[in-house]
Amino acid sequence: RSIPGDLAASLELYNKNLGLEYITGYVVEYALSVDNIFVMVLLFTSFGIPERYYHKVLVWGILGAIIMRFLFIFLGATLIAKFGWILYVFGAFLVFTGVKMFINRNQDEEVDPQNHPVVKFASRYFKVTPKLDGGHFFHVENGVKYMTPLFLVLLVIEFTDLIFAVDSIPAIFSVTKDPYVVFFSNIFAILGLRSMFFLLVNIIHKFQYLKVGLAFLLVFIGLKMLLHHWLAEVGFTTTHSLIVIVGILVLSIIASLLFPKKAEPTD
């Protein structure tokens, strides 16, 4: 056996594993971010934002998400490298989040713009106007610059994305410890999801069991992090994780199609 041959085989295996980790991370982030679509639609509606301005908010939201995810991911990678035990903290948190999501799966989310902490903070320290000024984030009147509802909804979406990142980023670290794989799978999943925002908005309500699937997905990933040493010993690989994750999502979609949500009776 030659050294170049062994090196080539090792590189091929390394690249294959990286590819699987990227795909798995992408699927995890995409699936968990779908739940974010529900919240975005609710926020746009609550703030009274016309649909023609959605795209502008989404574009700026993506830029903010890229910066926040970059900081979160490399902070997480640094913590994991220095404190290996933090994986157990992430795992326990994801199991807790998954159980909580399952328990609250049928609760309707509500948003009161005036009482949202981000809006309260902005109203306290900056000038805010309740009136939209076309597609502008700011409105100038008598030389004074005011934040419009369009900018406020952008701030709230960024804050919401920050909360979602607390779940999704530890979840991807269960698949790979490579910060670059985590970052790019995360970002491309967000880009793919938000580019399909207007399509998903019209069909997402049909998948009533999706939240159940996401709850099981979080619990599975959390348990995988808690049991990672034992799973490594029994030969549980990234391929197995991908099969389980895709299986959970496919089953939740099939269940939603087979048992559609009954239409609420109208008075």
Tab-separated table of N, CA and C in Angstrom, residues 104-243:
chain	number	residue	atom	x	y	z
A	104	ASN	N	-47.176	22.301	23.615
A	104	ASN	CA	-47.851	23.528	23.171
A	104	ASN	C	-48.203	23.512	21.684
A	105	ARG	N	-48.207	22.328	21.071
A	105	ARG	CA	-48.363	22.235	19.612
A	105	ARG	C	-49.682	22.802	19.092
A	106	ASN	N	-50.723	22.773	19.904
A	106	ASN	CA	-52.043	23.224	19.437
A	106	ASN	C	-52.388	24.646	19.881
A	107	GLN	N	-51.446	25.286	20.544
A	107	GLN	CA	-51.713	26.658	21.015
A	107	GLN	C	-51.448	27.654	19.894
A	108	ASP	N	-52.376	28.559	19.682
A	108	ASP	CA	-52.211	29.607	18.675
A	108	ASP	C	-51.300	30.702	19.222
A	109	GLU	N	-50.303	31.063	18.405
A	109	GLU	CA	-49.390	32.132	18.812
A	109	GLU	C	-50.029	33.494	18.525
A	110	GLU	N	-49.810	34.413	19.428
A	110	GLU	CA	-50.350	35.763	19.270
A	110	GLU	C	-49.232	36.780	19.472
A	111	VAL	N	-49.354	37.872	18.761
A	111	VAL	CA	-48.373	38.953	18.893
A	111	VAL	C	-49.103	40.261	19.098
A	112	ASP	N	-48.747	40.960	20.160
A	112	ASP	CA	-49.281	42.302	20.412
A	112	ASP	C	-48.136	43.283	20.162
A	113	PRO	N	-48.132	43.952	19.000
A	113	PRO	CA	-47.004	44.826	18.650
A	113	PRO	C	-46.646	45.847	19.728
A	114	GLN	N	-47.650	46.428	20.361
A	114	GLN	CA	-47.378	47.486	21.337
A	114	GLN	C	-46.685	46.965	22.595
A	115	ASN	N	-46.920	45.688	22.928
A	115	ASN	CA	-46.350	45.128	24.148
A	115	ASN	C	-45.133	44.239	23.908
A	116	HIS	N	-44.701	44.146	22.656
A	116	HIS	CA	-43.508	43.345	22.374
A	116	HIS	C	-42.289	44.043	22.977
A	117	PRO	N	-41.391	43.320	23.647
A	117	PRO	CA	-40.234	43.959	24.306
A	117	PRO	C	-39.350	44.771	23.364
A	118	VAL	N	-39.201	44.315	22.116
A	118	VAL	CA	-38.376	45.062	21.151
A	118	VAL	C	-39.028	46.400	20.819
A	119	VAL	N	-40.344	46.388	20.617
A	119	VAL	CA	-41.077	47.614	20.309
A	119	VAL	C	-41.047	48.560	21.509
A	120	LYS	N	-41.209	48.005	22.708
A	120	LYS	CA	-41.157	48.833	23.924
A	120	LYS	C	-39.790	49.515	24.057
A	121	PHE	N	-38.725	48.748	23.786
A	121	PHE	CA	-37.369	49.297	23.879
A	121	PHE	C	-37.164	50.407	22.851
A	122	ALA	N	-37.601	50.140	21.607
A	122	ALA	CA	-37.437	51.125	20.535
A	122	ALA	C	-38.240	52.389	20.832
A	123	SER	N	-39.455	52.214	21.341
A	123	SER	CA	-40.329	53.365	21.639
A	123	SER	C	-39.777	54.212	22.784
A	124	ARG	N	-39.044	53.546	23.669
A	124	ARG	CA	-38.519	54.267	24.834
A	124	ARG	C	-37.293	55.114	24.487
A	125	TYR	N	-36.450	54.591	23.594
A	125	TYR	CA	-35.178	55.279	23.331
A	125	TYR	C	-35.105	55.961	21.964
A	126	PHE	N	-36.104	55.737	21.095
A	126	PHE	CA	-36.080	56.339	19.767
A	126	PHE	C	-37.459	56.900	19.415
A	127	LYS	N	-37.496	57.720	18.388
A	127	LYS	CA	-38.760	58.257	17.886
A	127	LYS	C	-39.417	57.206	16.985
A	128	VAL	N	-40.675	56.929	17.256
A	128	VAL	CA	-41.406	55.906	16.504
A	128	VAL	C	-42.722	56.484	16.008
A	129	THR	N	-43.082	56.163	14.767
A	129	THR	CA	-44.375	56.580	14.235
A	129	THR	C	-45.205	55.346	13.880
A	130	PRO	N	-46.501	55.386	14.135
A	130	PRO	CA	-47.349	54.236	13.799
A	130	PRO	C	-47.721	54.189	12.321
A	131	LYS	N	-47.339	55.240	11.563
A	131	LYS	CA	-47.724	55.327	10.154
A	131	LYS	C	-46.616	54.797	9.236
A	132	LEU	N	-47.023	54.035	8.224
A	132	LEU	CA	-46.077	53.581	7.207
A	132	LEU	C	-45.749	54.742	6.274
A	133	ASP	N	-44.516	54.759	5.790
A	133	ASP	CA	-44.098	55.754	4.803
A	133	ASP	C	-43.617	55.008	3.561
A	134	GLY	N	-44.600	54.406	2.860
A	134	GLY	CA	-44.244	53.577	1.707
A	134	GLY	C	-43.363	52.421	2.140
A	135	GLY	N	-42.279	52.199	1.399
A	135	GLY	CA	-41.357	51.121	1.740
A	135	GLY	C	-40.153	51.598	2.516
A	136	HIS	N	-40.289	52.731	3.196
A	136	HIS	CA	-39.158	53.303	3.931
A	136	HIS	C	-39.126	52.808	5.378
A	137	PHE	N	-37.914	52.588	5.856
A	137	PHE	CA	-37.737	52.177	7.249
A	137	PHE	C	-37.848	53.376	8.199
A	138	PHE	N	-37.550	54.550	7.675
A	138	PHE	CA	-37.589	55.750	8.508
A	138	PHE	C	-38.420	56.842	7.821
A	139	HIS	N	-39.012	57.674	8.642
A	139	HIS	CA	-39.822	58.793	8.150
A	139	HIS	C	-39.305	60.074	8.810
A	140	VAL	N	-39.039	61.089	7.989
A	140	VAL	CA	-38.529	62.363	8.515
A	140	VAL	C	-39.642	63.396	8.469
A	141	GLU	N	-39.881	64.019	9.620
A	141	GLU	CA	-40.923	65.042	9.726
A	141	GLU	C	-40.399	66.190	10.583
A	142	ASN	N	-40.402	67.393	10.014
A	142	ASN	CA	-39.880	68.578	10.711
A	142	ASN	C	-38.444	68.373	11.197
A	143	GLY	N	-37.670	67.702	10.367
A	143	GLY	CA	-36.267	67.472	10.699
A	143	GLY	C	-36.020	66.364	11.702
A	144	VAL	N	-37.090	65.679	12.142
A	144	VAL	CA	-36.947	64.601	13.121
A	144	VAL	C	-37.146	63.253	12.416
A	145	LYS	N	-36.242	62.316	12.652
A	145	LYS	CA	-36.327	60.990	12.023
A	145	LYS	C	-37.084	60.022	12.934
A	146	TYR	N	-38.086	59.358	12.356
A	146	TYR	CA	-38.908	58.400	13.095
A	146	TYR	C	-38.741	56.997	12.506
A	147	MET	N	-38.772	55.985	13.375
A	147	MET	CA	-38.838	54.597	12.908
A	147	MET	C	-40.266	54.301	12.461
A	148	THR	N	-40.407	53.675	11.304
A	148	THR	CA	-41.734	53.290	10.831
A	148	THR	C	-42.031	51.850	11.263
A	149	PRO	N	-43.290	51.411	11.164
A	149	PRO	CA	-43.630	50.020	11.500
A	149	PRO	C	-42.825	49.010	10.675
A	150	LEU	N	-42.387	49.416	9.472
A	150	LEU	CA	-41.594	48.512	8.628
A	150	LEU	C	-40.253	48.196	9.288
A	151	PHE	N	-39.638	49.215	9.901
A	151	PHE	CA	-38.360	48.986	10.584
A	151	PHE	C	-38.581	48.231	11.899
A	152	LEU	N	-39.678	48.517	12.572
A	152	LEU	CA	-39.974	47.819	13.825
A	152	LEU	C	-40.190	46.325	13.586
A	153	VAL	N	-40.909	45.983	12.510
A	153	VAL	CA	-41.147	44.569	12.232
A	153	VAL	C	-39.837	43.874	11.846
A	154	LEU	N	-38.937	44.609	11.191
A	154	LEU	CA	-37.614	44.056	10.878
A	154	LEU	C	-36.852	43.747	12.165
A	155	LEU	N	-36.888	44.679	13.120
A	155	LEU	CA	-36.214	44.465	14.405
A	155	LEU	C	-36.786	43.255	15.136
A	156	VAL	N	-38.111	43.127	15.118
A	156	VAL	CA	-38.764	42.016	15.815
A	156	VAL	C	-38.424	40.694	15.130
A	157	ILE	N	-38.370	40.683	13.796
A	157	ILE	CA	-38.008	39.469	13.059
A	157	ILE	C	-36.578	39.061	13.385
A	158	GLU	N	-35.665	40.045	13.461
A	158	GLU	CA	-34.279	39.738	13.820
A	158	GLU	C	-34.197	39.169	15.237
A	159	PHE	N	-34.967	39.742	16.144
A	159	PHE	CA	-34.997	39.254	17.522
A	159	PHE	C	-35.539	37.825	17.564
A	160	THR	N	-36.599	37.577	16.782
A	160	THR	CA	-37.202	36.239	16.716
A	160	THR	C	-36.212	35.237	16.142
A	161	ASP	N	-35.474	35.654	15.101
A	161	ASP	CA	-34.477	34.772	14.489
A	161	ASP	C	-33.374	34.435	15.480
A	162	LEU	N	-33.048	35.401	16.331
A	162	LEU	CA	-32.052	35.172	17.373
A	162	LEU	C	-32.521	34.080	18.334
A	163	ILE	N	-33.809	34.125	18.696
A	163	ILE	CA	-34.380	33.106	19.587
A	163	ILE	C	-34.374	31.738	18.913
A	164	PHE	N	-34.733	31.703	17.628
A	164	PHE	CA	-34.745	30.438	16.895
A	164	PHE	C	-33.338	29.866	16.760
A	165	ALA	N	-32.350	30.746	16.621
A	165	ALA	CA	-30.962	30.291	16.469
A	165	ALA	C	-30.480	29.550	17.709
A	166	VAL	N	-31.035	29.896	18.867
A	166	VAL	CA	-30.663	29.231	20.118
A	166	VAL	C	-31.009	27.737	20.050
A	167	ASP	N	-32.063	27.380	19.280
A	167	ASP	CA	-32.422	25.981	19.082
A	167	ASP	C	-31.634	25.349	17.933
A	168	SER	N	-31.636	26.038	16.799
A	168	SER	CA	-31.138	25.413	15.574
A	168	SER	C	-29.622	25.231	15.538
A	169	ILE	N	-28.867	26.186	16.066
A	169	ILE	CA	-27.411	26.069	15.996
A	169	ILE	C	-26.880	24.928	16.863
A	170	PRO	N	-27.305	24.788	18.129
A	170	PRO	CA	-26.884	23.596	18.880
A	170	PRO	C	-27.307	22.296	18.186
A	171	ALA	N	-28.459	22.316	17.522
A	171	ALA	CA	-28.936	21.118	16.827
A	171	ALA	C	-27.957	20.697	15.733
A	172	ILE	N	-27.420	21.650	14.987
A	172	ILE	CA	-26.482	21.313	13.913
A	172	ILE	C	-25.132	20.885	14.477
A	173	PHE	N	-24.770	21.399	15.645
A	173	PHE	CA	-23.523	20.952	16.280
A	173	PHE	C	-23.616	19.483	16.708
A	174	SER	N	-24.833	18.935	16.762
A	174	SER	CA	-24.963	17.504	17.049
A	174	SER	C	-24.555	16.680	15.837
A	175	VAL	N	-24.559	17.311	14.658
A	175	VAL	CA	-24.216	16.622	13.407
A	175	VAL	C	-22.727	16.741	13.107
A	176	THR	N	-22.172	17.940	13.311
A	176	THR	CA	-20.768	18.192	13.005
A	176	THR	C	-20.207	19.239	13.951
A	177	LYS	N	-18.923	19.146	14.206
A	177	LYS	CA	-18.260	20.160	15.047
A	177	LYS	C	-17.505	21.164	14.176
A	178	ASP	N	-17.534	20.963	12.854
A	178	ASP	CA	-16.835	21.862	11.934
A	178	ASP	C	-17.635	23.159	11.791
A	179	PRO	N	-17.110	24.286	12.285
A	179	PRO	CA	-17.886	25.537	12.257
A	179	PRO	C	-18.229	26.006	10.849
A	180	TYR	N	-17.366	25.674	9.872
A	180	TYR	CA	-17.641	26.101	8.503
A	180	TYR	C	-18.815	25.329	7.906
A	181	VAL	N	-18.892	24.037	8.196
A	181	VAL	CA	-20.023	23.234	7.733
A	181	VAL	C	-21.306	23.719	8.403
A	182	VAL	N	-21.214	23.995	9.700
A	182	VAL	CA	-22.377	24.500	10.440
A	182	VAL	C	-22.841	25.824	9.849
A	183	PHE	N	-21.891	26.725	9.598
A	183	PHE	CA	-22.240	28.061	9.103
A	183	PHE	C	-22.883	28.002	7.720
A	184	PHE	N	-22.227	27.316	6.775
A	184	PHE	CA	-22.731	27.333	5.400
A	184	PHE	C	-24.023	26.533	5.245
A	185	SER	N	-24.164	25.427	5.966
A	185	SER	CA	-25.430	24.678	5.901
A	185	SER	C	-26.557	25.529	6.488
A	186	ASN	N	-26.234	26.262	7.543
A	186	ASN	CA	-27.196	27.148	8.201
A	186	ASN	C	-27.646	28.267	7.278
A	187	ILE	N	-26.685	28.959	6.691
A	187	ILE	CA	-26.981	30.130	5.862
A	187	ILE	C	-27.706	29.742	4.581
A	188	PHE	N	-27.250	28.670	3.911
A	188	PHE	CA	-27.901	28.292	2.659
A	188	PHE	C	-29.311	27.759	2.904
A	189	ALA	N	-29.545	27.157	4.058
A	189	ALA	CA	-30.901	26.721	4.396
A	189	ALA	C	-31.811	27.930	4.592
A	190	ILE	N	-31.307	28.965	5.270
A	190	ILE	CA	-32.084	30.196	5.483
A	190	ILE	C	-32.378	30.879	4.151
A	191	LEU	N	-31.348	30.972	3.283
A	191	LEU	CA	-31.537	31.588	1.965
A	191	LEU	C	-32.573	30.820	1.147
A	192	GLY	N	-32.482	29.490	1.177
A	192	GLY	CA	-33.422	28.662	0.415
A	192	GLY	C	-34.834	28.804	0.928
A	193	LEU	N	-34.960	28.841	2.255
A	193	LEU	CA	-36.291	28.921	2.860
A	193	LEU	C	-36.941	30.270	2.572
A	194	ARG	N	-36.204	31.346	2.742
A	194	ARG	CA	-36.803	32.675	2.567
A	194	ARG	C	-37.034	33.010	1.094
A	195	SER	N	-36.277	32.356	0.186
A	195	SER	CA	-36.556	32.556	-1.233
A	195	SER	C	-37.871	31.893	-1.620
A	196	MET	N	-38.298	30.895	-0.832
A	196	MET	CA	-39.565	30.201	-1.090
A	196	MET	C	-40.659	30.663	-0.127
A	197	PHE	N	-40.434	31.805	0.524
A	197	PHE	CA	-41.359	32.300	1.547
A	197	PHE	C	-42.793	32.386	1.037
A	198	PHE	N	-42.978	33.011	-0.131
A	198	PHE	CA	-44.325	33.264	-0.626
A	198	PHE	C	-45.031	31.973	-1.036
A	199	LEU	N	-44.256	30.965	-1.454
A	199	LEU	CA	-44.850	29.656	-1.763
A	199	LEU	C	-45.253	28.951	-0.473
A	200	LEU	N	-44.351	28.952	0.507
A	200	LEU	CA	-44.608	28.252	1.767
A	200	LEU	C	-45.763	28.876	2.552
A	201	VAL	N	-45.891	30.200	2.461
A	201	VAL	CA	-46.969	30.886	3.185
A	201	VAL	C	-48.330	30.317	2.805
A	202	ASN	N	-48.481	29.949	1.538
A	202	ASN	CA	-49.780	29.492	1.028
A	202	ASN	C	-50.063	28.020	1.282
A	203	ILE	N	-49.035	27.236	1.639
A	203	ILE	CA	-49.262	25.792	1.813
A	203	ILE	C	-48.924	25.284	3.216
A	204	ILE	N	-48.208	26.084	3.990
A	204	ILE	CA	-47.683	25.586	5.264
A	204	ILE	C	-48.790	25.238	6.258
A	205	HIS	N	-49.937	25.932	6.151
A	205	HIS	CA	-51.042	25.669	7.080
A	205	HIS	C	-51.637	24.282	6.887
A	206	LYS	N	-51.326	23.648	5.754
A	206	LYS	CA	-51.882	22.316	5.471
A	206	LYS	C	-51.149	21.218	6.237
A	207	PHE	N	-49.964	21.524	6.752
A	207	PHE	CA	-49.168	20.507	7.444
A	207	PHE	C	-49.327	20.661	8.956
A	208	GLN	N	-50.463	20.192	9.450
A	208	GLN	CA	-50.787	20.393	10.865
A	208	GLN	C	-49.898	19.586	11.804
A	209	TYR	N	-49.312	18.493	11.297
A	209	TYR	CA	-48.465	17.661	12.160
A	209	TYR	C	-46.980	18.017	12.043
A	210	LEU	N	-46.693	19.101	11.337
A	210	LEU	CA	-45.292	19.494	11.182
A	210	LEU	C	-44.661	19.856	12.523
A	211	LYS	N	-45.422	20.548	13.369
A	211	LYS	CA	-44.880	20.917	14.688
A	211	LYS	C	-44.592	19.681	15.530
A	212	VAL	N	-45.443	18.667	15.393
A	212	VAL	CA	-45.194	17.410	16.108
A	212	VAL	C	-43.885	16.799	15.615
A	213	GLY	N	-43.704	16.818	14.290
A	213	GLY	CA	-42.462	16.289	13.716
A	213	GLY	C	-41.249	17.061	14.186
A	214	LEU	N	-41.359	18.392	14.232
A	214	LEU	CA	-40.235	19.219	14.692
A	214	LEU	C	-39.930	18.968	16.167
A	215	ALA	N	-40.981	18.724	16.953
A	215	ALA	CA	-40.791	18.415	18.377
A	215	ALA	C	-39.994	17.118	18.536
A	216	PHE	N	-40.400	16.070	17.791
A	216	PHE	CA	-39.665	14.799	17.834
A	216	PHE	C	-38.239	14.965	17.305
A	217	LEU	N	-38.083	15.821	16.301
A	217	LEU	CA	-36.764	16.074	15.736
A	217	LEU	C	-35.837	16.687	16.788
A	218	LEU	N	-36.326	17.676	17.529
A	218	LEU	CA	-35.515	18.301	18.579
A	218	LEU	C	-35.159	17.313	19.681
A	219	VAL	N	-36.130	16.484	20.061
A	219	VAL	CA	-35.875	15.480	21.104
A	219	VAL	C	-34.823	14.483	20.624
A	220	PHE	N	-34.942	14.016	19.374
A	220	PHE	CA	-33.960	13.071	18.818
A	220	PHE	C	-32.567	13.682	18.816
A	221	ILE	N	-32.446	14.921	18.331
A	221	ILE	CA	-31.130	15.570	18.260
A	221	ILE	C	-30.559	15.795	19.659
A	222	GLY	N	-31.431	16.192	20.596
A	222	GLY	CA	-30.977	16.378	21.980
A	222	GLY	C	-30.463	15.095	22.590
A	223	LEU	N	-31.204	13.998	22.392
A	223	LEU	CA	-30.773	12.697	22.909
A	223	LEU	C	-29.469	12.251	22.238
A	224	LYS	N	-29.327	12.553	20.961
A	224	LYS	CA	-28.096	12.206	20.244
A	224	LYS	C	-26.892	12.917	20.858
A	225	MET	N	-27.096	14.163	21.283
A	225	MET	CA	-25.999	14.898	21.918
A	225	MET	C	-25.691	14.347	23.313
A	226	LEU	N	-26.740	13.966	24.038
A	226	LEU	CA	-26.543	13.422	25.385
A	226	LEU	C	-25.870	12.058	25.348
A	227	LEU	N	-26.133	11.282	24.292
A	227	LEU	CA	-25.633	9.909	24.197
A	227	LEU	C	-24.538	9.765	23.144
A	228	HIS	N	-23.863	10.875	22.776
A	228	HIS	CA	-22.950	10.832	21.635
A	228	HIS	C	-21.792	9.849	21.813
A	229	HIS	N	-21.288	9.672	23.043
A	229	HIS	CA	-20.191	8.718	23.266
A	229	HIS	C	-20.662	7.290	23.019
A	230	TRP	N	-21.821	6.949	23.550
A	230	TRP	CA	-22.361	5.599	23.386
A	230	TRP	C	-22.725	5.325	21.931
A	231	LEU	N	-23.316	6.320	21.259
A	231	LEU	CA	-23.698	6.152	19.857
A	231	LEU	C	-22.473	5.943	18.967
A	232	ALA	N	-21.370	6.619	19.300
A	232	ALA	CA	-20.132	6.441	18.533
A	232	ALA	C	-19.608	5.012	18.686
A	233	GLU	N	-19.754	4.456	19.886
A	233	GLU	CA	-19.278	3.087	20.144
A	233	GLU	C	-20.089	2.042	19.380
A	234	VAL	N	-21.392	2.294	19.226
A	234	VAL	CA	-22.240	1.308	18.529
A	234	VAL	C	-22.279	1.552	17.023
A	235	GLY	N	-21.540	2.570	16.547
A	235	GLY	CA	-21.435	2.796	15.108
A	235	GLY	C	-22.571	3.590	14.497
A	236	PHE	N	-23.206	4.456	15.298
A	236	PHE	CA	-24.284	5.312	14.783
A	236	PHE	C	-23.639	6.488	14.064
A	237	THR	N	-23.806	6.564	12.736
A	237	THR	CA	-23.097	7.542	11.918
A	237	THR	C	-24.007	8.707	11.492
A	238	THR	N	-23.397	9.639	10.763
A	238	THR	CA	-24.152	10.776	10.220
A	238	THR	C	-25.229	10.289	9.260
A	239	THR	N	-24.935	9.225	8.519
A	239	THR	CA	-25.920	8.646	7.591
A	239	THR	C	-27.159	8.187	8.344
A	240	HIS	N	-26.961	7.531	9.476
A	240	HIS	CA	-28.096	7.086	10.292
A	240	HIS	C	-28.901	8.283	10.801
A	241	SER	N	-28.197	9.333	11.213
A	241	SER	CA	-28.886	10.543	11.693
A	241	SER	C	-29.749	11.143	10.581
A	242	LEU	N	-29.175	11.221	9.379
A	242	LEU	CA	-29.904	11.790	8.244
A	242	LEU	C	-31.158	10.983	7.932
A	243	ILE	N	-31.050	9.660	7.998
A	243	ILE	CA	-32.202	8.787	7.729
A	243	ILE	C	-33.307	9.029	8.760
